[in-house]
Amino acid sequence: MLETIQTRIAAAEAAAGRAPGSVELIAVSKVQPLERVVAVLEAGHRIFGENYVQEAQGKWPDLRERFGPLSVHMIGPLQTNKAKVAVGLFEAIHTLDRPSLAEKLARLAQERGACPRLFVQVNTGEEPQKAGVLPADADGFVAACRAMDLPVEGLMCIPPEGCDSAPHFALLAAIAARNGLQGLSMGMSGDFEAAIAVGATHVRVGSAIFGARDYSGQARG
Ligand SMILES: *Cc1c(COP(=O)(O)O)cnc(C)c1O
């Protein structure tokens, strides 16, 4: 439930001695039935996260018309050939994870004179199947993005499943601090309070707001 999560975020901010409202709640609406998304919009929430360009394309243009200004964040892997659509669709991209995508986004930003807010994804668990730059490569990649004039606002991570997220959040915070980055996109339904305790500025919460996702029969893309 949206209200429960907002209350828990406020409590976690207070417990960490952080200012009220310092954590932005991204309601992750991927794969959710439209009526659940509309209910959260009707409750006044305006910040959402999506994982698939095609799904977002089919959903958000209409919802923007109905509900006015929104902030939709891309939090799933972004293929280079979908970058052009993505920069027109999203206010922020959390999954900048490789030089080819950075170069593509930099070209698009030049053409458009604007760029979504960007987060560099770091593979804090060094998992082979997971996207993100390795922790050892993060400083160099952030510097390369800055050299391309990309508006890198912060870092993002998805800790390995089934283990304590806290060390991963702490590692991400340390990499951000030494690179002078303010934004920390970390924490999901199961661990957002732990993320807020170590400085998350953006938590990405899906199932705890909308209920479990049903992937059966879902077109991805
Ligand atoms: C799906 C997803 C979330 C939300 O996960 P929940 O466990 O449902 O809160 C957050 N971040 C990313 C990158 C995701 O893909």
Short mmCIF file of C-alpha atoms and ligand atoms in Angstrom, two decimals:
data_model
loop_
_atom_site.label_atom_id
_atom_site.label_comp_id
_atom_site.label_asym_id
_atom_site.label_seq_id
_atom_site.Cartn_x
_atom_site.Cartn_y
_atom_site.Cartn_z
CA MET A 1 0.00 0.00 0.00
CA LEU A 2 1.26 3.43 -0.96
CA GLU A 3 0.43 5.11 2.32
CA THR A 4 2.10 2.41 4.41
CA ILE A 5 5.28 2.70 2.40
CA GLN A 6 5.28 6.51 2.66
CA THR A 7 4.90 6.19 6.42
CA ARG A 8 7.74 3.67 6.64
CA ILE A 9 9.99 5.91 4.52
CA ALA A 10 9.29 8.87 6.81
CA ALA A 11 10.10 6.74 9.85
CA ALA A 12 13.34 5.50 8.27
CA GLU A 13 14.34 9.09 7.38
CA ALA A 14 13.72 10.15 10.98
CA ALA A 15 15.60 7.16 12.40
CA ALA A 16 18.60 8.02 10.24
CA GLY A 17 18.45 11.69 11.26
CA ARG A 18 17.66 12.70 7.70
CA ALA A 19 15.36 15.52 6.61
CA PRO A 20 11.73 14.62 5.90
CA GLY A 21 11.26 14.21 2.16
CA SER A 22 14.93 13.60 1.44
CA VAL A 23 14.11 10.19 -0.03
CA GLU A 24 12.21 10.00 -3.31
CA LEU A 25 9.83 7.06 -3.65
CA ILE A 26 9.81 5.51 -7.12
CA ALA A 27 6.69 3.36 -7.43
CA VAL A 28 7.78 0.50 -9.68
CA SER A 29 4.78 -0.17 -11.89
CA LYS A 30 6.27 -2.69 -14.33
CA VAL A 31 3.93 -5.53 -15.28
CA GLN A 32 1.18 -4.22 -13.00
CA PRO A 33 -2.41 -4.04 -14.22
CA LEU A 34 -3.34 -0.53 -15.31
CA GLU A 35 -6.05 -0.14 -12.68
CA ARG A 36 -3.48 -0.56 -9.89
CA VAL A 37 -1.28 2.12 -11.48
CA VAL A 38 -4.24 4.46 -11.88
CA ALA A 39 -5.19 3.96 -8.23
CA VAL A 40 -1.73 5.08 -7.13
CA LEU A 41 -1.92 8.09 -9.48
CA GLU A 42 -5.33 8.95 -8.06
CA ALA A 43 -3.82 8.80 -4.59
CA GLY A 44 -1.55 11.63 -5.77
CA HIS A 45 1.72 9.83 -6.44
CA ARG A 46 3.67 11.11 -9.46
CA ILE A 47 6.98 9.21 -9.57
CA PHE A 48 7.09 5.79 -11.22
CA GLY A 49 9.62 3.23 -12.39
CA GLU A 50 9.49 0.96 -15.43
CA ASN A 51 11.77 -1.82 -16.67
CA TYR A 52 10.78 -2.27 -20.29
CA VAL A 53 10.77 0.49 -22.93
CA GLN A 54 7.95 -1.06 -24.92
CA GLU A 55 5.70 -1.50 -21.91
CA ALA A 56 6.35 2.06 -20.78
CA GLN A 57 5.65 3.37 -24.28
CA GLY A 58 2.25 1.71 -24.26
CA LYS A 59 1.28 3.10 -20.88
CA TRP A 60 2.73 6.48 -19.97
CA PRO A 61 1.87 8.81 -22.88
CA ASP A 62 -1.83 8.28 -22.11
CA LEU A 63 -1.36 8.56 -18.36
CA ARG A 64 0.58 11.80 -18.77
CA GLU A 65 -2.35 13.23 -20.70
CA ARG A 66 -4.77 12.16 -18.00
CA PHE A 67 -2.76 13.10 -14.95
CA GLY A 68 -0.39 15.87 -16.02
CA PRO A 69 3.30 16.17 -15.21
CA LEU A 70 4.87 12.92 -14.03
CA SER A 71 8.33 11.59 -13.46
CA VAL A 72 8.88 8.18 -15.04
CA HIS A 73 12.22 6.48 -14.34
CA MET A 74 13.78 3.74 -16.44
CA ILE A 75 15.19 1.17 -14.01
CA GLY A 76 15.61 -1.85 -16.31
CA PRO A 77 18.45 -2.76 -18.68
CA LEU A 78 18.49 -0.39 -21.65
CA GLN A 79 19.47 -1.64 -25.09
CA THR A 80 21.43 0.88 -27.11
CA ASN A 81 18.94 0.63 -29.99
CA LYS A 82 16.15 1.71 -27.62
CA ALA A 83 18.04 4.67 -26.19
CA LYS A 84 16.45 7.15 -28.58
CA VAL A 85 12.92 6.18 -27.58
CA ALA A 86 13.98 6.06 -23.94
CA VAL A 87 15.28 9.63 -23.82
CA GLY A 88 11.93 10.84 -25.10
CA LEU A 89 9.98 8.77 -22.62
CA PHE A 90 11.81 8.96 -19.29
CA GLU A 91 12.80 11.76 -16.92
CA ALA A 92 15.58 9.58 -15.51
CA ILE A 93 17.58 6.51 -16.48
CA HIS A 94 19.05 4.44 -13.64
CA THR A 95 20.81 1.85 -15.75
CA LEU A 96 23.70 3.59 -17.47
CA ASP A 97 26.11 0.67 -17.37
CA ARG A 98 28.50 0.70 -20.34
CA PRO A 99 30.51 2.99 -22.60
CA SER A 100 28.46 2.25 -25.74
CA LEU A 101 25.28 3.39 -24.00
CA ALA A 102 27.02 6.48 -22.59
CA GLU A 103 28.22 7.44 -26.07
CA LYS A 104 24.76 6.95 -27.52
CA LEU A 105 23.12 9.01 -24.77
CA ALA A 106 25.70 11.76 -25.19
CA ARG A 107 24.95 11.95 -28.93
CA LEU A 108 21.21 12.07 -28.27
CA ALA A 109 21.66 14.73 -25.58
CA GLN A 110 23.57 16.90 -28.05
CA GLU A 111 20.89 16.53 -30.70
CA ARG A 112 18.05 17.22 -28.29
CA GLY A 113 19.73 19.80 -26.08
CA ALA A 114 18.39 17.85 -23.09
CA CYS A 115 19.09 14.59 -21.33
CA PRO A 116 17.26 12.57 -18.69
CA ARG A 117 18.81 12.51 -15.22
CA LEU A 118 21.30 9.66 -15.14
CA PHE A 119 22.41 7.06 -12.60
CA VAL A 120 25.32 4.73 -13.21
CA GLN A 121 24.48 1.15 -12.33
CA VAL A 122 27.18 -0.60 -10.30
CA ASN A 123 27.31 -4.38 -10.04
CA THR A 124 28.22 -4.33 -6.35
CA GLY A 125 27.95 -8.11 -6.03
CA GLU A 126 30.15 -8.65 -9.11
CA GLU A 127 27.56 -11.13 -10.41
CA PRO A 128 28.37 -12.31 -13.96
CA GLN A 129 24.73 -12.33 -15.09
CA LYS A 130 23.96 -8.86 -13.73
CA ALA A 131 24.34 -5.53 -15.51
CA GLY A 132 26.39 -2.69 -14.10
CA VAL A 133 30.00 -1.60 -14.04
CA LEU A 134 32.26 -3.40 -11.59
CA PRO A 135 33.08 -1.46 -8.42
CA ALA A 136 36.73 -1.23 -9.51
CA ASP A 137 35.69 0.35 -12.81
CA ALA A 138 33.12 2.78 -11.41
CA ASP A 139 35.40 5.81 -10.87
CA GLY A 140 36.76 5.59 -14.40
CA PHE A 141 33.32 5.15 -15.93
CA VAL A 142 31.85 8.11 -14.02
CA ALA A 143 34.78 10.25 -15.18
CA ALA A 144 34.25 9.13 -18.77
CA CYS A 145 30.54 10.02 -18.58
CA ARG A 146 31.37 13.43 -17.16
CA ALA A 147 33.88 14.00 -19.95
CA MET A 148 30.95 13.46 -22.35
CA ASP A 149 28.93 16.10 -20.45
CA LEU A 150 26.39 13.53 -19.31
CA PRO A 151 24.37 14.68 -16.28
CA VAL A 152 25.31 11.85 -13.92
CA GLU A 153 23.40 12.45 -10.72
CA GLY A 154 24.23 9.31 -8.82
CA LEU A 155 24.70 5.56 -8.65
CA MET A 156 22.30 2.65 -8.61
CA CYS A 157 22.64 -0.97 -7.47
CA ILE A 158 20.63 -4.17 -7.20
CA PRO A 159 22.25 -6.32 -4.49
CA PRO A 160 22.43 -10.08 -5.02
CA GLU A 161 19.30 -11.95 -4.05
CA GLY A 162 19.15 -13.81 -0.78
CA CYS A 163 21.96 -12.02 0.98
CA ASP A 164 22.25 -9.02 3.27
CA SER A 165 21.90 -5.87 1.16
CA ALA A 166 23.51 -3.55 3.71
CA PRO A 167 27.17 -4.06 2.67
CA HIS A 168 26.19 -3.45 -0.97
CA PHE A 169 24.41 -0.22 -0.06
CA ALA A 170 27.42 0.88 1.97
CA LEU A 171 29.77 0.10 -0.92
CA LEU A 172 27.60 2.09 -3.35
CA ALA A 173 27.49 5.03 -0.92
CA ALA A 174 31.28 4.97 -0.60
CA ILE A 175 31.80 4.97 -4.38
CA ALA A 176 29.33 7.85 -4.74
CA ALA A 177 30.99 9.88 -1.99
CA ARG A 178 34.47 9.60 -3.44
CA ASN A 179 33.11 10.67 -6.84
CA GLY A 180 31.17 13.61 -5.47
CA LEU A 181 27.80 12.16 -6.49
CA GLN A 182 24.69 13.00 -4.44
CA GLY A 183 22.21 10.47 -5.81
CA LEU A 184 21.89 6.92 -4.47
CA SER A 185 19.23 4.76 -6.12
CA MET A 186 19.06 1.72 -3.86
CA GLY A 187 16.52 -0.25 -1.86
CA MET A 188 13.47 -2.20 -3.02
CA SER A 189 10.40 -3.64 -1.29
CA GLY A 190 12.42 -5.92 0.97
CA ASP A 191 15.24 -3.61 1.98
CA PHE A 192 14.42 0.05 1.41
CA GLU A 193 14.70 0.95 5.09
CA ALA A 194 18.24 -0.45 5.23
CA ALA A 195 19.05 1.61 2.14
CA ILE A 196 17.66 4.81 3.68
CA ALA A 197 19.77 4.18 6.79
CA VAL A 198 22.93 4.48 4.68
CA GLY A 199 21.85 7.37 2.49
CA ALA A 200 19.50 6.24 -0.31
CA THR A 201 18.03 9.24 -2.12
CA HIS A 202 15.79 7.13 -4.39
CA VAL A 203 14.11 3.89 -3.34
CA ARG A 204 12.48 1.69 -5.98
CA VAL A 205 9.48 -0.06 -4.46
CA GLY A 206 7.15 -2.21 -6.52
CA SER A 207 5.36 -5.16 -4.99
CA ALA A 208 5.04 -3.60 -1.54
CA ILE A 209 2.92 -0.84 -3.14
CA PHE A 210 1.10 -2.61 -5.96
CA GLY A 211 1.04 -6.23 -4.82
CA ALA A 212 2.82 -9.18 -6.41
CA ARG A 213 3.58 -9.05 -10.11
CA ASP A 214 1.96 -11.60 -12.44
CA TYR A 215 4.31 -12.21 -15.36
CA SER A 216 2.09 -14.73 -17.15
CA GLY A 217 1.10 -13.56 -20.60
CA GLN A 218 3.07 -10.35 -20.31
CA ALA A 219 4.73 -8.95 -23.42
CA ARG A 220 8.16 -7.60 -22.59
CA GLY A 221 10.38 -5.23 -24.47
C1 LIG B 1 11.31 -4.68 -10.20
C2 LIG B 1 12.38 -3.82 -9.67
C3 LIG B 1 12.22 -3.14 -8.45
C4 LIG B 1 11.03 -3.30 -7.54
O1 LIG B 1 11.09 -4.53 -6.92
P1 LIG B 1 10.10 -4.90 -5.70
O2 LIG B 1 10.81 -6.00 -5.01
O3 LIG B 1 8.83 -5.30 -6.30
O4 LIG B 1 9.99 -3.70 -4.85
C5 LIG B 1 13.23 -2.28 -8.06
N1 LIG B 1 14.35 -2.10 -8.80
C6 LIG B 1 14.53 -2.75 -9.96
C7 LIG B 1 15.76 -2.51 -10.75
C8 LIG B 1 13.57 -3.64 -10.43
O5 LIG B 1 13.78 -4.29 -11.58
#
